GROMACS .gro file of N, CA, C and O in nm:
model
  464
    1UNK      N    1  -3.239  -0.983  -2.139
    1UNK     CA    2  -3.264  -0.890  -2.031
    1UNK      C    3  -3.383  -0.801  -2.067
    1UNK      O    4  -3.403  -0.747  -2.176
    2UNK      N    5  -3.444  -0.796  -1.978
    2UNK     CA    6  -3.608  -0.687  -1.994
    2UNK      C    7  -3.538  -0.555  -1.933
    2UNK      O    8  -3.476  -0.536  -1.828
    3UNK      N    9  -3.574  -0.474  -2.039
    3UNK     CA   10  -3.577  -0.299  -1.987
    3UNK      C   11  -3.688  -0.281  -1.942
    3UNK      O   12  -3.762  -0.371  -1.981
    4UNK      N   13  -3.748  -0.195  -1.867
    4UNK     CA   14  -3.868  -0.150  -1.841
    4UNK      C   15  -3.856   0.017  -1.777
    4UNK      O   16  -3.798   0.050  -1.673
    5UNK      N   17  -3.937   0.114  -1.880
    5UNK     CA   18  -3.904   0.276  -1.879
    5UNK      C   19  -4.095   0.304  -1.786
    5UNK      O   20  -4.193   0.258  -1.845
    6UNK      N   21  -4.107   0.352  -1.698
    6UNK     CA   22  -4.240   0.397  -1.613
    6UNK      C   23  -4.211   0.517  -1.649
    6UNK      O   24  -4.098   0.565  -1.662
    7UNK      N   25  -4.389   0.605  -1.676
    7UNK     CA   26  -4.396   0.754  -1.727
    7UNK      C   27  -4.550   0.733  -1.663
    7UNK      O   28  -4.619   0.638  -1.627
    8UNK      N   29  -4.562   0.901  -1.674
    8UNK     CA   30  -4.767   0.888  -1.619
    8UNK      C   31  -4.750   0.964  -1.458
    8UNK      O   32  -4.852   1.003  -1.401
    9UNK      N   33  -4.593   0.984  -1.382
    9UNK     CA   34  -4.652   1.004  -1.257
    9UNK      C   35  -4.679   1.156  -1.246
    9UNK      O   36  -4.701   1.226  -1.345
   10UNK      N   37  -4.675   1.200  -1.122
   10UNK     CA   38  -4.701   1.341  -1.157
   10UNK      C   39  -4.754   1.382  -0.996
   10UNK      O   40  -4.740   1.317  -0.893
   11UNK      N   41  -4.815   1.503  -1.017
   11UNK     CA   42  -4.877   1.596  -0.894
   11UNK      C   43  -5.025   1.574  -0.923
   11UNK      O   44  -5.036   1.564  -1.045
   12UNK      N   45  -5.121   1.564  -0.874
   12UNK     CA   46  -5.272   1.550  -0.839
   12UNK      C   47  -5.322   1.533  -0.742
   12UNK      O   48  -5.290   1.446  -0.661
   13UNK      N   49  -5.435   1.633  -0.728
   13UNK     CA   50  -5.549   1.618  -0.613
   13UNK      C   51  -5.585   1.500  -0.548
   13UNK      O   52  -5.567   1.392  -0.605
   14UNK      N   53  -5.637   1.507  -0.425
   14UNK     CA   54  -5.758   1.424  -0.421
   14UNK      C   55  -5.818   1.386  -0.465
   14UNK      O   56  -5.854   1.467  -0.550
   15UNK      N   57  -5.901   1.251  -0.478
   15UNK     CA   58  -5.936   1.249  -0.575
   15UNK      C   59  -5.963   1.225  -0.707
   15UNK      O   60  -6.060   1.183  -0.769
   16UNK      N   61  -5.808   1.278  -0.745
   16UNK     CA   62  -5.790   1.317  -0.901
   16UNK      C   63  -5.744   1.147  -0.951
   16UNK      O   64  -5.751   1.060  -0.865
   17UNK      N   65  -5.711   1.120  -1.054
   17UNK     CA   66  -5.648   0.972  -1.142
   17UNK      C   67  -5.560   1.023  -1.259
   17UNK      O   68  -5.557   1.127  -1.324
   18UNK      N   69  -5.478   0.889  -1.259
   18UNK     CA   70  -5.335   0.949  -1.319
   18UNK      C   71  -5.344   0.816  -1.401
   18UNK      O   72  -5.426   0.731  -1.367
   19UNK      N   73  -5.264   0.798  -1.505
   19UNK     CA   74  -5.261   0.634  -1.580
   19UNK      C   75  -5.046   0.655  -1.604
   19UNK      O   76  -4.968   0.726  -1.668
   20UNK      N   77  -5.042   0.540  -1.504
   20UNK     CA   78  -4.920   0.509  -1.538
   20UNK      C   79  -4.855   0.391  -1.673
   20UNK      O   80  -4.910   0.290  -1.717
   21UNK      N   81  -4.749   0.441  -1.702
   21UNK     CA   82  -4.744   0.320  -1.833
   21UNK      C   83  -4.589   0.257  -1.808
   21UNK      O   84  -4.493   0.325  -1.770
   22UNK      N   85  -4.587   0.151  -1.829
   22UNK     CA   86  -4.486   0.050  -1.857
   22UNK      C   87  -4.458   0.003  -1.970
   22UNK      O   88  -4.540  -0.070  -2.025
   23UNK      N   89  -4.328   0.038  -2.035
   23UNK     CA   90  -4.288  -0.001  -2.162
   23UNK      C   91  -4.167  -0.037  -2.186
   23UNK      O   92  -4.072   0.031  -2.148
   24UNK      N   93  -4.153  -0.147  -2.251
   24UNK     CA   94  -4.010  -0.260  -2.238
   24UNK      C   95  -3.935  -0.180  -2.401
   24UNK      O   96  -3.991  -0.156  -2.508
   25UNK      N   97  -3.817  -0.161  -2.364
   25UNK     CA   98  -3.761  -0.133  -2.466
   25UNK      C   99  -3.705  -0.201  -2.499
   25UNK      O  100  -3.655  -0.174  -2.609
   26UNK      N  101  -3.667  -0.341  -2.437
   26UNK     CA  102  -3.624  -0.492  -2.456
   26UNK      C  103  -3.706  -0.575  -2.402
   26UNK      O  104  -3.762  -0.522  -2.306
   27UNK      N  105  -3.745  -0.704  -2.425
   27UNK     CA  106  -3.805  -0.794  -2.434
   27UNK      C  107  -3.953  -0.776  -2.456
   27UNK      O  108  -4.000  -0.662  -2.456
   28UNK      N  109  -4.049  -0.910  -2.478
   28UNK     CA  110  -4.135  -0.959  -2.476
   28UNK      C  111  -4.260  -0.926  -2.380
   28UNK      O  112  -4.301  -1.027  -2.324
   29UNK      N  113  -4.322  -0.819  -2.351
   29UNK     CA  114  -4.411  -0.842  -2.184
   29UNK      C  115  -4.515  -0.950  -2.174
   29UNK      O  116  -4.560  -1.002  -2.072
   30UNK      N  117  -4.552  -0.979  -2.325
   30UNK     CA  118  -4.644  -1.055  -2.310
   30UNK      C  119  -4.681  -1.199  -2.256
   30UNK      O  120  -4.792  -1.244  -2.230
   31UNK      N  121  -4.508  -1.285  -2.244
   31UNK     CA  122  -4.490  -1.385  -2.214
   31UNK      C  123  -4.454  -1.363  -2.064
   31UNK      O  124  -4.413  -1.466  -2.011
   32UNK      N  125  -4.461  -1.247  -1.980
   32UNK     CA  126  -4.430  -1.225  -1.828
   32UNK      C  127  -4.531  -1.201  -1.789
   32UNK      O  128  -4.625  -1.159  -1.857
   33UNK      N  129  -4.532  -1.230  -1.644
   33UNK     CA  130  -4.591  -1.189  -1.523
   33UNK      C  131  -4.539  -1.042  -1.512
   33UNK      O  132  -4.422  -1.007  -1.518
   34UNK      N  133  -4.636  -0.973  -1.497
   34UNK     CA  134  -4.612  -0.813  -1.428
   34UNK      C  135  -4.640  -0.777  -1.320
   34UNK      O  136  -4.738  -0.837  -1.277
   35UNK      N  137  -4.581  -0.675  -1.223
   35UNK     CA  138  -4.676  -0.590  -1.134
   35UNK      C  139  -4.650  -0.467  -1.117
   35UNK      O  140  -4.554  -0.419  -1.177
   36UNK      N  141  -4.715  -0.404  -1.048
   36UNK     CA  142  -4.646  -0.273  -1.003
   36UNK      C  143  -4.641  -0.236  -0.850
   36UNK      O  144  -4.741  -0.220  -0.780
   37UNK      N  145  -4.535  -0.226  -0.816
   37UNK     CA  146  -4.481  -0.192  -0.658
   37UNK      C  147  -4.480  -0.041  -0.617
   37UNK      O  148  -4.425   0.037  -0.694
   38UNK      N  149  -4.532   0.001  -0.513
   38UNK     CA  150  -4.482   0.129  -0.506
   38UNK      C  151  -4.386   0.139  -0.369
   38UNK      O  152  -4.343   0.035  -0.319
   39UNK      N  153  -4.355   0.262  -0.313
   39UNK     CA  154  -4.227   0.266  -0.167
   39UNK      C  155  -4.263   0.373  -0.143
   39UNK      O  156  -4.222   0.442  -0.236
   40UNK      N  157  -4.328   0.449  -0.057
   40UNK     CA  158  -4.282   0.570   0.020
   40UNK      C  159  -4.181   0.564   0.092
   40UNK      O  160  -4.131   0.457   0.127
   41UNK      N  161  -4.123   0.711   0.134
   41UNK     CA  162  -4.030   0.786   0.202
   41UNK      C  163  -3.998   0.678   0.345
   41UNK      O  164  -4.112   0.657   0.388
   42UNK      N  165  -3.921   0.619   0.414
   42UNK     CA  166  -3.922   0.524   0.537
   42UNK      C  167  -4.001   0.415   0.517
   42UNK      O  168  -4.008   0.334   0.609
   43UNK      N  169  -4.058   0.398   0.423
   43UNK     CA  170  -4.160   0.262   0.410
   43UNK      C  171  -4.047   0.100   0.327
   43UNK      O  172  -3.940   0.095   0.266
   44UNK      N  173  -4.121   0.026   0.362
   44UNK     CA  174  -4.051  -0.140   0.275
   44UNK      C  175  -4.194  -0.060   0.135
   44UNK      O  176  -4.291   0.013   0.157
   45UNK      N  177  -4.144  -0.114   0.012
   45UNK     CA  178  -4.184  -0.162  -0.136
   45UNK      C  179  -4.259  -0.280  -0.118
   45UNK      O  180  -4.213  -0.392  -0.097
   46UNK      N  181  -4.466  -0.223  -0.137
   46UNK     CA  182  -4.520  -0.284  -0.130
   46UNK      C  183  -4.580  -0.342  -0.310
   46UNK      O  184  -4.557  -0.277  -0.411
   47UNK      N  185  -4.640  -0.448  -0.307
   47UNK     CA  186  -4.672  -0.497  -0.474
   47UNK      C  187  -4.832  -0.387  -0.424
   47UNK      O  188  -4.871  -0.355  -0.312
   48UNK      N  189  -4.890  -0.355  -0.559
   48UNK     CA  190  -5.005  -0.289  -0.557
   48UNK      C  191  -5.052  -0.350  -0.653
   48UNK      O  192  -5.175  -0.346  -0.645
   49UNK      N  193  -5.012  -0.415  -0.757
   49UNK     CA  194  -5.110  -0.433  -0.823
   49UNK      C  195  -5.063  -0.598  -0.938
   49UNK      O  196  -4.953  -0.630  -0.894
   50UNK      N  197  -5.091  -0.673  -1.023
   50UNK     CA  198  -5.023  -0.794  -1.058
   50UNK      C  199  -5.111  -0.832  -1.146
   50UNK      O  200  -5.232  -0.827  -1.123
   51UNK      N  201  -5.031  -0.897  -1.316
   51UNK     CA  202  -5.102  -0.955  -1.374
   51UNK      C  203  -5.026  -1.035  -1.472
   51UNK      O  204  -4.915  -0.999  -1.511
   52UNK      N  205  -5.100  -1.167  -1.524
   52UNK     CA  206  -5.036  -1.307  -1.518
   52UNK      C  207  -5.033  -1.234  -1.669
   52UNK      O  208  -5.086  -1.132  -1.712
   53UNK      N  209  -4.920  -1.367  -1.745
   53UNK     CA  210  -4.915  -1.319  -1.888
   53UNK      C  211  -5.040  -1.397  -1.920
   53UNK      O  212  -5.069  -1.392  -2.039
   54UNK      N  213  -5.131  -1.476  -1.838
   54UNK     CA  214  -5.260  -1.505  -1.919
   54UNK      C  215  -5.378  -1.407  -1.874
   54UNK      O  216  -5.494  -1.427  -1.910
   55UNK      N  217  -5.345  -1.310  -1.802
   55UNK     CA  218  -5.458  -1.180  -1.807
   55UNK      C  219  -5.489  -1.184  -1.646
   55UNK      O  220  -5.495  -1.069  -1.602
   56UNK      N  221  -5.509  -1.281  -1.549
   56UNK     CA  222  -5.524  -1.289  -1.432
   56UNK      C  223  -5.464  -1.142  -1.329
   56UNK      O  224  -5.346  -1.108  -1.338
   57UNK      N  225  -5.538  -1.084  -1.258
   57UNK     CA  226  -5.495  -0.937  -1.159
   57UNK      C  227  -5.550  -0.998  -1.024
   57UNK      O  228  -5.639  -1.078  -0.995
   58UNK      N  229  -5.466  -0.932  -0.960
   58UNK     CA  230  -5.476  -0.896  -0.828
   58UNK      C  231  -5.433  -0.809  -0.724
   58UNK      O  232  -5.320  -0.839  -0.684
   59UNK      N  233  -5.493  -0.698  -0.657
   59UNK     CA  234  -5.470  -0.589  -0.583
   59UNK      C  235  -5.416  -0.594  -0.444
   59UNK      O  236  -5.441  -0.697  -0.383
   60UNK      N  237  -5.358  -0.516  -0.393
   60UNK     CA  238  -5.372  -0.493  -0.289
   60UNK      C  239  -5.503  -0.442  -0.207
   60UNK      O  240  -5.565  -0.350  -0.261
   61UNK      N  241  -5.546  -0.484  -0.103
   61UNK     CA  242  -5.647  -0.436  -0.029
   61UNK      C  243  -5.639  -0.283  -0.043
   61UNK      O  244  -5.728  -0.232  -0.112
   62UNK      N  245  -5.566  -0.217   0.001
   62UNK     CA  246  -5.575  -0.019  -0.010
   62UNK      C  247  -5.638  -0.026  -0.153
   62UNK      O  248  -5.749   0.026  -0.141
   63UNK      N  249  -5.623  -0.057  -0.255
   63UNK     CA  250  -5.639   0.011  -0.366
   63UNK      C  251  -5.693  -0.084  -0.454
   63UNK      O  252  -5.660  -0.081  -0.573
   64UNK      N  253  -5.791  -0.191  -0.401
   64UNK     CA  254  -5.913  -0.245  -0.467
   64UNK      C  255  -6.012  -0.181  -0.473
   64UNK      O  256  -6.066  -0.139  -0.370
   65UNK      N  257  -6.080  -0.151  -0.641
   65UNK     CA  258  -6.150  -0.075  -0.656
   65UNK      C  259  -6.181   0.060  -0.746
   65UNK      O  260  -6.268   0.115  -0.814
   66UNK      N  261  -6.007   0.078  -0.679
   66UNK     CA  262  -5.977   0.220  -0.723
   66UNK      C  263  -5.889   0.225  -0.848
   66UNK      O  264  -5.899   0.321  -0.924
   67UNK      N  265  -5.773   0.091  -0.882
   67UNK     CA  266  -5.690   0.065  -0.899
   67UNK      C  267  -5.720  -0.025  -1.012
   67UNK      O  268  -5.807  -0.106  -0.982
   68UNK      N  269  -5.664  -0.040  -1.164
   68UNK     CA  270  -5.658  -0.154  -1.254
   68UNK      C  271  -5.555  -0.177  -1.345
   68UNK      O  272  -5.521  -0.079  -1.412
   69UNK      N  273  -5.523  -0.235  -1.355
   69UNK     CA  274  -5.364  -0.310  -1.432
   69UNK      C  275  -5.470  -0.357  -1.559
   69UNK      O  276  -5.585  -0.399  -1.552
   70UNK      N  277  -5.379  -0.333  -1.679
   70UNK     CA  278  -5.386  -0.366  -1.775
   70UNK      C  279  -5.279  -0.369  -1.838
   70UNK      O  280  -5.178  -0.312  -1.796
   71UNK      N  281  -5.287  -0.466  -2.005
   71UNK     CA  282  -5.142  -0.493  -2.053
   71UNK      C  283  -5.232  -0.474  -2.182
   71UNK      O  284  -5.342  -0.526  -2.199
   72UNK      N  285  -5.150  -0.367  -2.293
   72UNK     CA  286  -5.146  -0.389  -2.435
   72UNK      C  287  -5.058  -0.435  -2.494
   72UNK      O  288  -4.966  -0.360  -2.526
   73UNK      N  289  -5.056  -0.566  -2.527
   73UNK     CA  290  -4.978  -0.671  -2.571
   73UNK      C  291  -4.871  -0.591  -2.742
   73UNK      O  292  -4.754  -0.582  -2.781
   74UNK      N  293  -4.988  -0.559  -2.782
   74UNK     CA  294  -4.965  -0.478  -2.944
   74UNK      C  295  -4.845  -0.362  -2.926
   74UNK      O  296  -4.749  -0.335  -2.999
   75UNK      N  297  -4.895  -0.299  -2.790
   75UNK     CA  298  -4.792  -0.188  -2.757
   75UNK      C  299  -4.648  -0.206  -2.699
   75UNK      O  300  -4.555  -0.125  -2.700
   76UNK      N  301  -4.653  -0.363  -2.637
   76UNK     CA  302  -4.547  -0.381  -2.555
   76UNK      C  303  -4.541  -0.308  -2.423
   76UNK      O  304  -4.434  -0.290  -2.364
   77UNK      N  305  -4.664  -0.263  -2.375
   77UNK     CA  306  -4.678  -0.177  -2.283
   77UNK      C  307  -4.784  -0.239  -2.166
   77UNK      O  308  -4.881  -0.310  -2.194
   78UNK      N  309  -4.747  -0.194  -2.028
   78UNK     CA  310  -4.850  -0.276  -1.883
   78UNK      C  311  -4.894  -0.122  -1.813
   78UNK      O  312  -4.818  -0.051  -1.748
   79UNK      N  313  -5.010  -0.098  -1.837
   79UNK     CA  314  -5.044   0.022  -1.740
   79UNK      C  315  -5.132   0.042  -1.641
   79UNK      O  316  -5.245   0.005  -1.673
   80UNK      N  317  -5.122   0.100  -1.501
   80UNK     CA  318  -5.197   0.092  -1.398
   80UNK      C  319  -5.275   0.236  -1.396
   80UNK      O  320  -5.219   0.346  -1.399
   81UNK      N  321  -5.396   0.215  -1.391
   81UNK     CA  322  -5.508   0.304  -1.415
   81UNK      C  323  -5.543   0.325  -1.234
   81UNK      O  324  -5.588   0.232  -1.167
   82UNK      N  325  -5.513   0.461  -1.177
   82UNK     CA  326  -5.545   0.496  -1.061
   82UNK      C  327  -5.628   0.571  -1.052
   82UNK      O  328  -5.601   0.679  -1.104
   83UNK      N  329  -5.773   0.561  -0.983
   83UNK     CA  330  -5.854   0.683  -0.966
   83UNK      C  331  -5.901   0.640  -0.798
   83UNK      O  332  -5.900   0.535  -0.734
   84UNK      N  333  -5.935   0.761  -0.772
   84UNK     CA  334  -5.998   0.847  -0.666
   84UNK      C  335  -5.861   0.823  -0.556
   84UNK      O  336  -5.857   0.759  -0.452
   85UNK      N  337  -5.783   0.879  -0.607
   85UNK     CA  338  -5.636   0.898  -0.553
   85UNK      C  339  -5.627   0.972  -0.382
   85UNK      O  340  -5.687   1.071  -0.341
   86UNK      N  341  -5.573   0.922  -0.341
   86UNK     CA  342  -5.613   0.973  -0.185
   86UNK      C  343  -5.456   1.019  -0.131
   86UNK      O  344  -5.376   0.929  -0.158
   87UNK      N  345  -5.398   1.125  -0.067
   87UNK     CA  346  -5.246   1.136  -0.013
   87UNK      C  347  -5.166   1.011   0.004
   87UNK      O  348  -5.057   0.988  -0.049
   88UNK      N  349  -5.246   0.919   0.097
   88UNK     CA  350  -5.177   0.802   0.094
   88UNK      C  351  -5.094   0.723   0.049
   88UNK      O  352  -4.994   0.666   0.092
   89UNK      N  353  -5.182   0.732  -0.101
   89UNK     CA  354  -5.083   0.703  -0.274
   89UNK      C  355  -4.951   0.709  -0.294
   89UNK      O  356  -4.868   0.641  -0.355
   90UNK      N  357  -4.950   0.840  -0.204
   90UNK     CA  358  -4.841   0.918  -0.258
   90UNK      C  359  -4.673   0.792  -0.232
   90UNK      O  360  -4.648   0.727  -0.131
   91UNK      N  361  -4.595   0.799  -0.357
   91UNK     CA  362  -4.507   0.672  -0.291
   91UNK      C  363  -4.436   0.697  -0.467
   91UNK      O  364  -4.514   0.738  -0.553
   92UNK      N  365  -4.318   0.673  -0.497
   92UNK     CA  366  -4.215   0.611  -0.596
   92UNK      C  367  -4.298   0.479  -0.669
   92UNK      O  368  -4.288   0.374  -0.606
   93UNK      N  369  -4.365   0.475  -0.776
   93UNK     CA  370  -4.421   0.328  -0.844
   93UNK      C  371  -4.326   0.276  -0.948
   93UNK      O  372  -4.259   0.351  -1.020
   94UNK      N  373  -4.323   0.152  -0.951
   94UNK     CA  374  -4.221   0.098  -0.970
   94UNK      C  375  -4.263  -0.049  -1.080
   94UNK      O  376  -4.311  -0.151  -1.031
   95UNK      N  377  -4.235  -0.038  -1.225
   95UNK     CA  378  -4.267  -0.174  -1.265
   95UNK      C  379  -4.206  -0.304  -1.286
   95UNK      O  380  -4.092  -0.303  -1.331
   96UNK      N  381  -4.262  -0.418  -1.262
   96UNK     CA  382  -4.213  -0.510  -1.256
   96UNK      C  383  -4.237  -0.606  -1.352
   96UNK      O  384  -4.345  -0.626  -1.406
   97UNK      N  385  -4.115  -0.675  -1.377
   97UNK     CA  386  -4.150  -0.808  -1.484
   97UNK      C  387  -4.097  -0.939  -1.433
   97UNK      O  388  -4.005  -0.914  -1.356
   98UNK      N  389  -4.110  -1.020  -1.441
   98UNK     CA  390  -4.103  -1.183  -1.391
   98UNK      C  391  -4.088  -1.277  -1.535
   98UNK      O  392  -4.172  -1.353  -1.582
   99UNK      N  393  -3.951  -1.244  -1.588
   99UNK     CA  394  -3.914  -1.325  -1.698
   99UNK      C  395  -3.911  -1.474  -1.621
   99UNK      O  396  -3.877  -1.488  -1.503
  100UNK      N  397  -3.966  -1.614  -1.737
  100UNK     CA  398  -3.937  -1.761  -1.731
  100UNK      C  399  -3.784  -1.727  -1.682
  100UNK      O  400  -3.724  -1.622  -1.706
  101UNK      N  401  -3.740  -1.828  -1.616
  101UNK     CA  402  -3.547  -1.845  -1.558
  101UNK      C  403  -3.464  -1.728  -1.600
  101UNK      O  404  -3.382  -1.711  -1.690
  102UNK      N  405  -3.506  -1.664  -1.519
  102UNK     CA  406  -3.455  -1.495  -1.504
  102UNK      C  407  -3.500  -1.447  -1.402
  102UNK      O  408  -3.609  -1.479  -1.355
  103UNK      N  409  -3.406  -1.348  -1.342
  103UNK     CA  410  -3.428  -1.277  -1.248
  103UNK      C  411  -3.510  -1.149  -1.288
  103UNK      O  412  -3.490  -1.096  -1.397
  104UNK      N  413  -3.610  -1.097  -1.191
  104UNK     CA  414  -3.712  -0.986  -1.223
  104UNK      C  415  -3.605  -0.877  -1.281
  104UNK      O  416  -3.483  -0.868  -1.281
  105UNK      N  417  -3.719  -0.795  -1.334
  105UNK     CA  418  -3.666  -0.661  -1.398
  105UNK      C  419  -3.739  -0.600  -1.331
  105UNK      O  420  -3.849  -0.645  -1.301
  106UNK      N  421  -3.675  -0.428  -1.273
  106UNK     CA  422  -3.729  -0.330  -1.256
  106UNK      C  423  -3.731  -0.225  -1.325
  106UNK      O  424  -3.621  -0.196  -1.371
  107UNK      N  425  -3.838  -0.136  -1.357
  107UNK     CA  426  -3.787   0.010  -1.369
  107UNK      C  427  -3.717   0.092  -1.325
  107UNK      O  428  -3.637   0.054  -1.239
  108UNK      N  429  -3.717   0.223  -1.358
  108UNK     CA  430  -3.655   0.323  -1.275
  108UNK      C  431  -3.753   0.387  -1.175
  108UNK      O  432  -3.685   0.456  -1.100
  109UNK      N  433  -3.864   0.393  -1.145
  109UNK     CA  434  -4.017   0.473  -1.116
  109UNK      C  435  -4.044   0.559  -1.115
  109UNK      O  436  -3.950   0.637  -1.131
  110UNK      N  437  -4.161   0.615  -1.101
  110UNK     CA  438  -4.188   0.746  -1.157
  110UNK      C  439  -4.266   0.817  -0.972
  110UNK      O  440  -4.293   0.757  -0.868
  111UNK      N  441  -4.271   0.904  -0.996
  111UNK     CA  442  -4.318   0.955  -0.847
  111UNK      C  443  -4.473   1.018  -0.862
  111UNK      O  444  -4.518   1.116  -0.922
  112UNK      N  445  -4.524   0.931  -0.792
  112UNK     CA  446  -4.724   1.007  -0.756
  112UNK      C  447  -4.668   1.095  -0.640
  112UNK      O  448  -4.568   1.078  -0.571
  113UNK      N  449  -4.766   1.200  -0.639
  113UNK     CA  450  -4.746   1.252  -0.537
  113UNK      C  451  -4.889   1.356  -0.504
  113UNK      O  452  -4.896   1.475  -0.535
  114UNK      N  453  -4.991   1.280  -0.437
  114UNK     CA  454  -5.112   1.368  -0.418
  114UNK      C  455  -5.147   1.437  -0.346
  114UNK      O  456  -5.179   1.392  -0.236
  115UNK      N  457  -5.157   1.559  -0.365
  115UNK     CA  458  -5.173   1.664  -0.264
  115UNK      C  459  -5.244   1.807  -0.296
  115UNK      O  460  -5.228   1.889  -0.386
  116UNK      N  461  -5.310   1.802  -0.208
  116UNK     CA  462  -5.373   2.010  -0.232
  116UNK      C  463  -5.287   2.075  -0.272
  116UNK      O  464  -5.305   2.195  -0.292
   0.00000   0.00000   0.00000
């Protein structure tokens, strides 16, 4: 079974960039697929961001650009690097793992929340 603990969220501007981190306190990340999902308040849990255990990413349209997933293999850790953060953002992020014949793991998530 994969644990996965999300830290990094917080209050910030416009603007402003935050680095969220993903860290397995059980299993392997390096042999998974990752992503990170976020959910606002009345909204469905959209994927934002995705990357293969061979390094491969891909974004969502809102937040190409702005947005980059990375994995330190050494750390056991997957983190999404957000800048020029806009209200929009604002949403519960959520990490994901895609163990071989296993069902995904989630975190608990951490809350962005951008605002004046």
């Amino acid at each position: 079974q994969v644990q996965l603990v999300e830290s990094g969220g917080g209050l910030v501007q416009p603007g402003g960039s935050l680095r969220l981190s993903c860290a397995a306190s059980r299993g392997i990340l390096r042999i998974y697929n990752m992503g990170w999902y976020r959910q606002a308040p009345g909204k469905q849990r959209e994927l934002v961001a995705a990357i293969t255990s061979g390094g491969s990413t891909n974004y969502a349209d809102s937040v190409k650009g702005r947005f980059t997933i990375s994995r330190d293999n050494a750390k056991n850790t997957v983190y999404l690097e957000m800048n020029s953060l806009k209200p929009e953002d604002t949403a519960v992020y959520y990490c994901n793992a895609d163990p071989p014949f296993a069902l995904p793991s989630w975190g608990q998530g951490t809350q962005v929340t951008v605002s004046s």
